[in-house]
Structure formats: C-alpha cells, structure tokens
JSON list of C-alpha atoms in Angstrom, two decimals:
[
{"chain": "A", "resi": 1, "resn": "LYS", "atom": "CA", "xyz": [180.84, 116.42, 82.90]},
{"chain": "A", "resi": 2, "resn": "ALA", "atom": "CA", "xyz": [177.73, 117.70, 84.70]},
{"chain": "A", "resi": 3, "resn": "MET", "atom": "CA", "xyz": [175.98, 114.36, 84.17]},
{"chain": "A", "resi": 4, "resn": "THR", "atom": "CA", "xyz": [178.89, 112.45, 85.79]},
{"chain": "A", "resi": 5, "resn": "THR", "atom": "CA", "xyz": [178.69, 114.59, 88.91]},
{"chain": "A", "resi": 6, "resn": "SER", "atom": "CA", "xyz": [174.99, 113.88, 89.32]},
{"chain": "A", "resi": 7, "resn": "VAL", "atom": "CA", "xyz": [175.51, 110.12, 88.76]},
{"chain": "A", "resi": 8, "resn": "ASP", "atom": "CA", "xyz": [178.40, 110.09, 91.25]},
{"chain": "A", "resi": 9, "resn": "GLU", "atom": "CA", "xyz": [176.29, 112.02, 93.76]},
{"chain": "A", "resi": 10, "resn": "LYS", "atom": "CA", "xyz": [173.44, 109.55, 93.33]},
{"chain": "A", "resi": 11, "resn": "THR", "atom": "CA", "xyz": [175.76, 106.55, 93.76]},
{"chain": "A", "resi": 12, "resn": "GLN", "atom": "CA", "xyz": [177.32, 108.11, 96.85]},
{"chain": "A", "resi": 13, "resn": "LYS", "atom": "CA", "xyz": [173.88, 108.88, 98.35]},
{"chain": "A", "resi": 14, "resn": "THR", "atom": "CA", "xyz": [172.66, 105.34, 97.60]},
{"chain": "A", "resi": 15, "resn": "GLU", "atom": "CA", "xyz": [175.66, 103.82, 99.41]},
{"chain": "A", "resi": 16, "resn": "GLU", "atom": "CA", "xyz": [175.19, 106.16, 102.36]},
{"chain": "A", "resi": 17, "resn": "LEU", "atom": "CA", "xyz": [171.49, 105.26, 102.68]},
{"chain": "A", "resi": 18, "resn": "LYS", "atom": "CA", "xyz": [172.09, 101.51, 102.31]},
{"chain": "A", "resi": 19, "resn": "LYS", "atom": "CA", "xyz": [174.52, 101.59, 105.27]},
{"chain": "A", "resi": 20, "resn": "ALA", "atom": "CA", "xyz": [172.26, 103.63, 107.56]},
{"chain": "A", "resi": 21, "resn": "PRO", "atom": "CA", "xyz": [170.43, 101.73, 110.33]},
{"chain": "A", "resi": 22, "resn": "GLN", "atom": "CA", "xyz": [166.65, 101.66, 109.92]},
{"chain": "A", "resi": 23, "resn": "LEU", "atom": "CA", "xyz": [164.37, 103.36, 112.41]},
{"chain": "A", "resi": 24, "resn": "THR", "atom": "CA", "xyz": [162.11, 101.20, 114.54]},
{"chain": "A", "resi": 25, "resn": "LEU", "atom": "CA", "xyz": [158.32, 101.61, 114.51]},
{"chain": "A", "resi": 26, "resn": "GLU", "atom": "CA", "xyz": [158.60, 103.31, 117.92]},
{"chain": "A", "resi": 27, "resn": "GLN", "atom": "CA", "xyz": [161.20, 105.79, 116.64]},
{"chain": "A", "resi": 28, "resn": "MET", "atom": "CA", "xyz": [158.95, 106.73, 113.72]},
{"chain": "A", "resi": 29, "resn": "ARG", "atom": "CA", "xyz": [155.98, 107.17, 116.08]},
{"chain": "A", "resi": 30, "resn": "VAL", "atom": "CA", "xyz": [157.96, 109.60, 118.23]},
{"chain": "A", "resi": 31, "resn": "LEU", "atom": "CA", "xyz": [158.94, 111.71, 115.19]},
{"chain": "A", "resi": 32, "resn": "LEU", "atom": "CA", "xyz": [155.37, 112.54, 114.15]},
{"chain": "A", "resi": 33, "resn": "PRO", "atom": "CA", "xyz": [153.63, 114.98, 116.52]},
{"chain": "A", "resi": 34, "resn": "HIS", "atom": "CA", "xyz": [150.22, 114.34, 118.09]},
{"chain": "A", "resi": 35, "resn": "GLU", "atom": "CA", "xyz": [149.11, 117.76, 116.88]},
{"chain": "A", "resi": 36, "resn": "LEU", "atom": "CA", "xyz": [150.03, 119.83, 113.83]},
{"chain": "A", "resi": 37, "resn": "ASP", "atom": "CA", "xyz": [148.80, 123.22, 112.69]},
{"chain": "A", "resi": 38, "resn": "SER", "atom": "CA", "xyz": [146.15, 123.15, 115.48]},
{"chain": "A", "resi": 39, "resn": "ALA", "atom": "CA", "xyz": [144.71, 119.80, 114.30]},
{"chain": "A", "resi": 40, "resn": "SER", "atom": "CA", "xyz": [144.88, 116.58, 116.33]},
{"chain": "A", "resi": 41, "resn": "GLU", "atom": "CA", "xyz": [146.20, 113.40, 114.80]},
{"chain": "A", "resi": 42, "resn": "ARG", "atom": "CA", "xyz": [144.10, 110.56, 113.43]},
{"chain": "A", "resi": 43, "resn": "ASN", "atom": "CA", "xyz": [144.76, 107.21, 111.77]},
{"chain": "A", "resi": 44, "resn": "PHE", "atom": "CA", "xyz": [148.44, 106.70, 112.60]},
{"chain": "A", "resi": 45, "resn": "LEU", "atom": "CA", "xyz": [149.89, 103.74, 110.68]},
{"chain": "A", "resi": 46, "resn": "SER", "atom": "CA", "xyz": [153.44, 102.43, 110.53]},
{"chain": "A", "resi": 47, "resn": "SER", "atom": "CA", "xyz": [155.16, 99.48, 108.92]},
{"chain": "A", "resi": 48, "resn": "THR", "atom": "CA", "xyz": [158.52, 97.98, 108.06]},
{"chain": "A", "resi": 49, "resn": "GLN", "atom": "CA", "xyz": [157.04, 95.02, 106.20]},
{"chain": "A", "resi": 50, "resn": "PHE", "atom": "CA", "xyz": [158.27, 96.12, 102.76]},
{"chain": "A", "resi": 51, "resn": "GLY", "atom": "CA", "xyz": [161.90, 96.36, 103.85]},
{"chain": "A", "resi": 52, "resn": "TYR", "atom": "CA", "xyz": [161.81, 100.05, 104.70]},
{"chain": "A", "resi": 53, "resn": "GLY", "atom": "CA", "xyz": [160.17, 102.19, 107.35]},
{"chain": "A", "resi": 54, "resn": "LEU", "atom": "CA", "xyz": [156.94, 103.95, 106.52]},
{"chain": "A", "resi": 55, "resn": "ALA", "atom": "CA", "xyz": [154.61, 105.92, 108.78]},
{"chain": "A", "resi": 56, "resn": "SER", "atom": "CA", "xyz": [151.55, 107.98, 107.94]},
{"chain": "A", "resi": 57, "resn": "ILE", "atom": "CA", "xyz": [149.23, 110.13, 109.96]},
{"chain": "A", "resi": 58, "resn": "GLU", "atom": "CA", "xyz": [146.33, 112.47, 109.26]},
{"chain": "A", "resi": 59, "resn": "TYR", "atom": "CA", "xyz": [145.60, 115.87, 110.78]},
{"chain": "A", "resi": 60, "resn": "PRO", "atom": "CA", "xyz": [142.00, 116.76, 109.85]},
{"chain": "A", "resi": 61, "resn": "LYS", "atom": "CA", "xyz": [141.20, 120.46, 110.26]},
{"chain": "A", "resi": 62, "resn": "THR", "atom": "CA", "xyz": [137.55, 120.20, 109.15]},
{"chain": "A", "resi": 63, "resn": "LYS", "atom": "CA", "xyz": [135.52, 117.54, 107.31]},
{"chain": "A", "resi": 64, "resn": "SER", "atom": "CA", "xyz": [136.83, 118.72, 103.96]},
{"chain": "A", "resi": 65, "resn": "ARG", "atom": "CA", "xyz": [140.26, 120.15, 104.90]},
{"chain": "A", "resi": 66, "resn": "GLY", "atom": "CA", "xyz": [143.24, 118.40, 106.32]},
{"chain": "A", "resi": 67, "resn": "ILE", "atom": "CA", "xyz": [146.84, 117.31, 106.06]},
{"chain": "A", "resi": 68, "resn": "LYS", "atom": "CA", "xyz": [148.21, 113.82, 105.57]},
{"chain": "A", "resi": 69, "resn": "VAL", "atom": "CA", "xyz": [151.87, 113.25, 106.40]},
{"chain": "A", "resi": 70, "resn": "THR", "atom": "CA", "xyz": [153.78, 110.23, 105.13]},
{"chain": "A", "resi": 71, "resn": "LEU", "atom": "CA", "xyz": [157.29, 109.61, 106.41]},
{"chain": "A", "resi": 72, "resn": "TYR", "atom": "CA", "xyz": [159.64, 107.29, 104.52]},
{"chain": "A", "resi": 73, "resn": "ASP", "atom": "CA", "xyz": [162.75, 106.09, 106.33]},
{"chain": "A", "resi": 74, "resn": "CYS", "atom": "CA", "xyz": [165.08, 105.74, 103.37]},
{"chain": "A", "resi": 75, "resn": "ALA", "atom": "CA", "xyz": [167.71, 103.65, 105.17]},
{"chain": "A", "resi": 76, "resn": "GLY", "atom": "CA", "xyz": [168.67, 100.22, 103.90]},
{"chain": "A", "resi": 77, "resn": "GLU", "atom": "CA", "xyz": [168.64, 98.57, 100.48]},
{"chain": "A", "resi": 78, "resn": "LEU", "atom": "CA", "xyz": [164.92, 99.12, 99.74]},
{"chain": "A", "resi": 79, "resn": "GLY", "atom": "CA", "xyz": [164.65, 102.39, 101.61]},
{"chain": "A", "resi": 80, "resn": "SER", "atom": "CA", "xyz": [167.22, 104.04, 99.38]},
{"chain": "A", "resi": 81, "resn": "VAL", "atom": "CA", "xyz": [164.93, 103.41, 96.37]},
{"chain": "A", "resi": 82, "resn": "ASN", "atom": "CA", "xyz": [162.23, 105.53, 98.06]},
{"chain": "A", "resi": 83, "resn": "TYR", "atom": "CA", "xyz": [164.62, 108.42, 98.43]},
{"chain": "A", "resi": 84, "resn": "PHE", "atom": "CA", "xyz": [165.01, 108.67, 94.67]},
{"chain": "A", "resi": 85, "resn": "GLU", "atom": "CA", "xyz": [161.46, 107.71, 93.64]},
{"chain": "A", "resi": 86, "resn": "ASN", "atom": "CA", "xyz": [159.76, 110.14, 96.02]},
{"chain": "A", "resi": 87, "resn": "TYR", "atom": "CA", "xyz": [162.24, 113.02, 96.20]},
{"chain": "A", "resi": 88, "resn": "TRP", "atom": "CA", "xyz": [165.51, 113.13, 94.23]},
{"chain": "A", "resi": 89, "resn": "ASP", "atom": "CA", "xyz": [164.01, 112.31, 90.82]},
{"chain": "A", "resi": 90, "resn": "TYR", "atom": "CA", "xyz": [161.61, 115.27, 91.13]},
{"chain": "A", "resi": 91, "resn": "LEU", "atom": "CA", "xyz": [164.20, 117.89, 92.06]},
{"chain": "A", "resi": 92, "resn": "ASN", "atom": "CA", "xyz": [164.57, 120.55, 89.39]},
{"chain": "A", "resi": 93, "resn": "VAL", "atom": "CA", "xyz": [161.36, 119.46, 87.66]},
{"chain": "A", "resi": 94, "resn": "ASN", "atom": "CA", "xyz": [159.37, 122.56, 86.81]},
{"chain": "A", "resi": 95, "resn": "LYS", "atom": "CA", "xyz": [156.08, 121.98, 85.01]},
{"chain": "A", "resi": 96, "resn": "GLU", "atom": "CA", "xyz": [153.05, 124.20, 84.89]},
{"chain": "A", "resi": 97, "resn": "THR", "atom": "CA", "xyz": [149.69, 124.00, 83.14]},
{"chain": "A", "resi": 98, "resn": "ASP", "atom": "CA", "xyz": [146.42, 125.84, 83.75]},
{"chain": "A", "resi": 99, "resn": "GLN", "atom": "CA", "xyz": [145.37, 123.05, 86.11]},
{"chain": "A", "resi": 100, "resn": "GLU", "atom": "CA", "xyz": [148.51, 122.11, 88.03]},
{"chain": "A", "resi": 101, "resn": "PHE", "atom": "CA", "xyz": [152.16, 122.76, 88.72]},
{"chain": "A", "resi": 102, "resn": "THR", "atom": "CA", "xyz": [155.24, 120.98, 90.04]},
{"chain": "A", "resi": 103, "resn": "LYS", "atom": "CA", "xyz": [158.27, 122.99, 91.08]},
{"chain": "A", "resi": 104, "resn": "THR", "atom": "CA", "xyz": [161.36, 122.85, 93.27]},
{"chain": "A", "resi": 105, "resn": "ILE", "atom": "CA", "xyz": [161.46, 125.46, 96.01]},
{"chain": "A", "resi": 106, "resn": "ASP", "atom": "CA", "xyz": [163.91, 126.47, 98.72]},
{"chain": "A", "resi": 107, "resn": "PHE", "atom": "CA", "xyz": [162.69, 125.11, 102.03]},
{"chain": "A", "resi": 108, "resn": "GLU", "atom": "CA", "xyz": [164.26, 125.35, 105.48]},
{"chain": "A", "resi": 109, "resn": "GLY", "atom": "CA", "xyz": [167.83, 125.30, 104.20]},
{"chain": "A", "resi": 110, "resn": "GLY", "atom": "CA", "xyz": [167.23, 122.58, 101.61]},
{"chain": "A", "resi": 111, "resn": "LYS", "atom": "CA", "xyz": [165.04, 121.87, 98.63]},
{"chain": "A", "resi": 112, "resn": "ALA", "atom": "CA", "xyz": [161.42, 120.75, 98.49]},
{"chain": "A", "resi": 113, "resn": "VAL", "atom": "CA", "xyz": [159.18, 119.63, 95.66]},
{"chain": "A", "resi": 114, "resn": "GLU", "atom": "CA", "xyz": [155.84, 121.41, 95.62]},
{"chain": "A", "resi": 115, "resn": "THR", "atom": "CA", "xyz": [152.84, 120.36, 93.55]},
{"chain": "A", "resi": 116, "resn": "TYR", "atom": "CA", "xyz": [149.36, 121.80, 93.32]},
{"chain": "A", "resi": 117, "resn": "LYS", "atom": "CA", "xyz": [146.31, 120.48, 91.47]},
{"chain": "A", "resi": 118, "resn": "LYS", "atom": "CA", "xyz": [143.86, 123.35, 91.10]},
{"chain": "A", "resi": 119, "resn": "ASP", "atom": "CA", "xyz": [140.77, 121.30, 90.20]},
{"chain": "A", "resi": 120, "resn": "MET", "atom": "CA", "xyz": [141.17, 119.19, 93.36]},
{"chain": "A", "resi": 121, "resn": "ASN", "atom": "CA", "xyz": [142.62, 122.03, 95.48]},
{"chain": "A", "resi": 122, "resn": "LEU", "atom": "CA", "xyz": [145.30, 119.54, 96.53]},
{"chain": "A", "resi": 123, "resn": "SER", "atom": "CA", "xyz": [148.79, 120.67, 97.51]},
{"chain": "A", "resi": 124, "resn": "THR", "atom": "CA", "xyz": [151.75, 118.41, 98.21]},
{"chain": "A", "resi": 125, "resn": "LEU", "atom": "CA", "xyz": [155.16, 119.25, 99.58]},
{"chain": "A", "resi": 126, "resn": "THR", "atom": "CA", "xyz": [157.99, 116.71, 99.67]},
{"chain": "A", "resi": 127, "resn": "PHE", "atom": "CA", "xyz": [161.19, 117.38, 101.60]},
{"chain": "A", "resi": 128, "resn": "VAL", "atom": "CA", "xyz": [164.00, 115.59, 103.43]},
{"chain": "A", "resi": 129, "resn": "ILE", "atom": "CA", "xyz": [164.91, 115.79, 107.10]},
{"chain": "A", "resi": 130, "resn": "ARG", "atom": "CA", "xyz": [168.07, 114.32, 108.68]},
{"chain": "A", "resi": 131, "resn": "ASP", "atom": "CA", "xyz": [169.47, 113.46, 105.23]},
{"chain": "A", "resi": 132, "resn": "ARG", "atom": "CA", "xyz": [167.32, 110.34, 104.92]},
{"chain": "A", "resi": 133, "resn": "LEU", "atom": "CA", "xyz": [163.74, 110.88, 106.04]},
{"chain": "A", "resi": 134, "resn": "VAL", "atom": "CA", "xyz": [161.54, 111.79, 103.09]},
{"chain": "A", "resi": 135, "resn": "ILE", "atom": "CA", "xyz": [158.41, 113.59, 104.23]},
{"chain": "A", "resi": 136, "resn": "VAL", "atom": "CA", "xyz": [155.44, 113.85, 101.87]},
{"chain": "A", "resi": 137, "resn": "MET", "atom": "CA", "xyz": [152.72, 116.22, 103.06]},
{"chain": "A", "resi": 138, "resn": "ALA", "atom": "CA", "xyz": [149.40, 116.42, 101.24]},
{"chain": "A", "resi": 139, "resn": "GLY", "atom": "CA", "xyz": [147.00, 119.26, 101.99]},
{"chain": "A", "resi": 140, "resn": "LYS", "atom": "CA", "xyz": [143.40, 118.63, 100.99]},
{"chain": "A", "resi": 141, "resn": "ASN", "atom": "CA", "xyz": [141.56, 121.88, 100.17]},
{"chain": "A", "resi": 142, "resn": "MET", "atom": "CA", "xyz": [144.69, 123.84, 101.03]},
{"chain": "A", "resi": 143, "resn": "LYS", "atom": "CA", "xyz": [146.69, 126.33, 99.00]},
{"chain": "A", "resi": 144, "resn": "PRO", "atom": "CA", "xyz": [150.44, 125.63, 98.63]},
{"chain": "A", "resi": 145, "resn": "GLU", "atom": "CA", "xyz": [151.40, 128.47, 100.99]},
{"chain": "A", "resi": 146, "resn": "GLU", "atom": "CA", "xyz": [149.08, 127.12, 103.73]},
{"chain": "A", "resi": 147, "resn": "LEU", "atom": "CA", "xyz": [150.66, 123.68, 103.46]},
{"chain": "A", "resi": 148, "resn": "GLU", "atom": "CA", "xyz": [154.14, 125.17, 103.41]},
{"chain": "A", "resi": 149, "resn": "SER", "atom": "CA", "xyz": [153.38, 127.00, 106.66]},
{"chain": "A", "resi": 150, "resn": "ALA", "atom": "CA", "xyz": [152.32, 123.70, 108.30]},
{"chain": "A", "resi": 151, "resn": "ALA", "atom": "CA", "xyz": [155.38, 121.95, 106.82]},
{"chain": "A", "resi": 152, "resn": "LYS", "atom": "CA", "xyz": [157.66, 124.50, 108.49]},
{"chain": "A", "resi": 153, "resn": "LYS", "atom": "CA", "xyz": [156.04, 123.67, 111.85]},
{"chain": "A", "resi": 154, "resn": "LEU", "atom": "CA", "xyz": [156.57, 119.94, 111.26]},
{"chain": "A", "resi": 155, "resn": "HIS", "atom": "CA", "xyz": [160.16, 120.55, 110.12]},
{"chain": "A", "resi": 156, "resn": "GLN", "atom": "CA", "xyz": [160.91, 122.42, 113.36]},
{"chain": "A", "resi": 157, "resn": "LYS", "atom": "CA", "xyz": [159.55, 119.52, 115.44]},
{"chain": "A", "resi": 158, "resn": "ILE", "atom": "CA", "xyz": [161.53, 116.80, 113.64]},
{"chain": "A", "resi": 159, "resn": "ALA", "atom": "CA", "xyz": [164.74, 118.39, 112.29]}
]
C-alpha cells in the first residue's frame, strides 16, 4: 500500500511538471541574486539547450571558499527527469560513514537533502522552491551549517 502511494505521487508530480511552462533564460537570471552571503556573483551561465532550464552561478568568498548555486527548472518533459534525479530520489536517504554523510533535513517548510564530504570539506544542500525549481548549492570549504545559513538567505530571495 505505501509503495502505491509513492508511485502515484511520483506519477502525479511528473504530469504536473510536464505541463508547467518553462522559464526563459531572462527569468532564471532574475531569480539568482547578484550577491549572496556577502559574496558577489561570478561566472553566471544559463541554458535551455538540453530541453530544460539550467542556470549556475558562483559566489566566491575567498580563493579557497565559496558557494556554487545550480538552478534546474524542472518544467517540461526533460525537466521533470531532473526533479527526480537531483532531488526526489534522494529524499529519505540517510547514509553516514567516517568520511561523509547524506541525510534529509527539514528546510524552510519543506525537505532538503544535505551531504558533506569531510576529506574535501564540501557541503551540498539540495531543495525545491516554487514546487519545480530544484536548487543545488555546493559550499567549498564550508561546514553544512554555514551552507544552510546561506541557503536560507537564497530561499528568502527566490521563494
């Protein structure tokens, strides 16, 4: 019974995403702020060439520390695949070793997937905004709580 619910939910979400209109490159540009966590943007890229919207931007804090934000617009046939590959399929995964962890956390009224690789001091946080925008934030030389704090600032600007 529980399995059916999850399959039905996934089918319903897929249909919803397939019908949603895709964002334009300009709309994605407007969503990502010019400054985040007191760091100015660098290397903004956006594309719709693979059949879905994708934008990425970097916010370097120092030479060795910084945040990279990747936004996936999960609307349309191919976009819906990203929703599951980058977010849904990782929900409720909880793995931990001495070197890294992946866990689902409560985040701004929803769920987020948090990973941390100790040897690289690399944190990632993946969450959804507006029911269809998957945001993947990677914090180089940042602890998970530092990245989460920056993610909350980004969430407030976009949500």
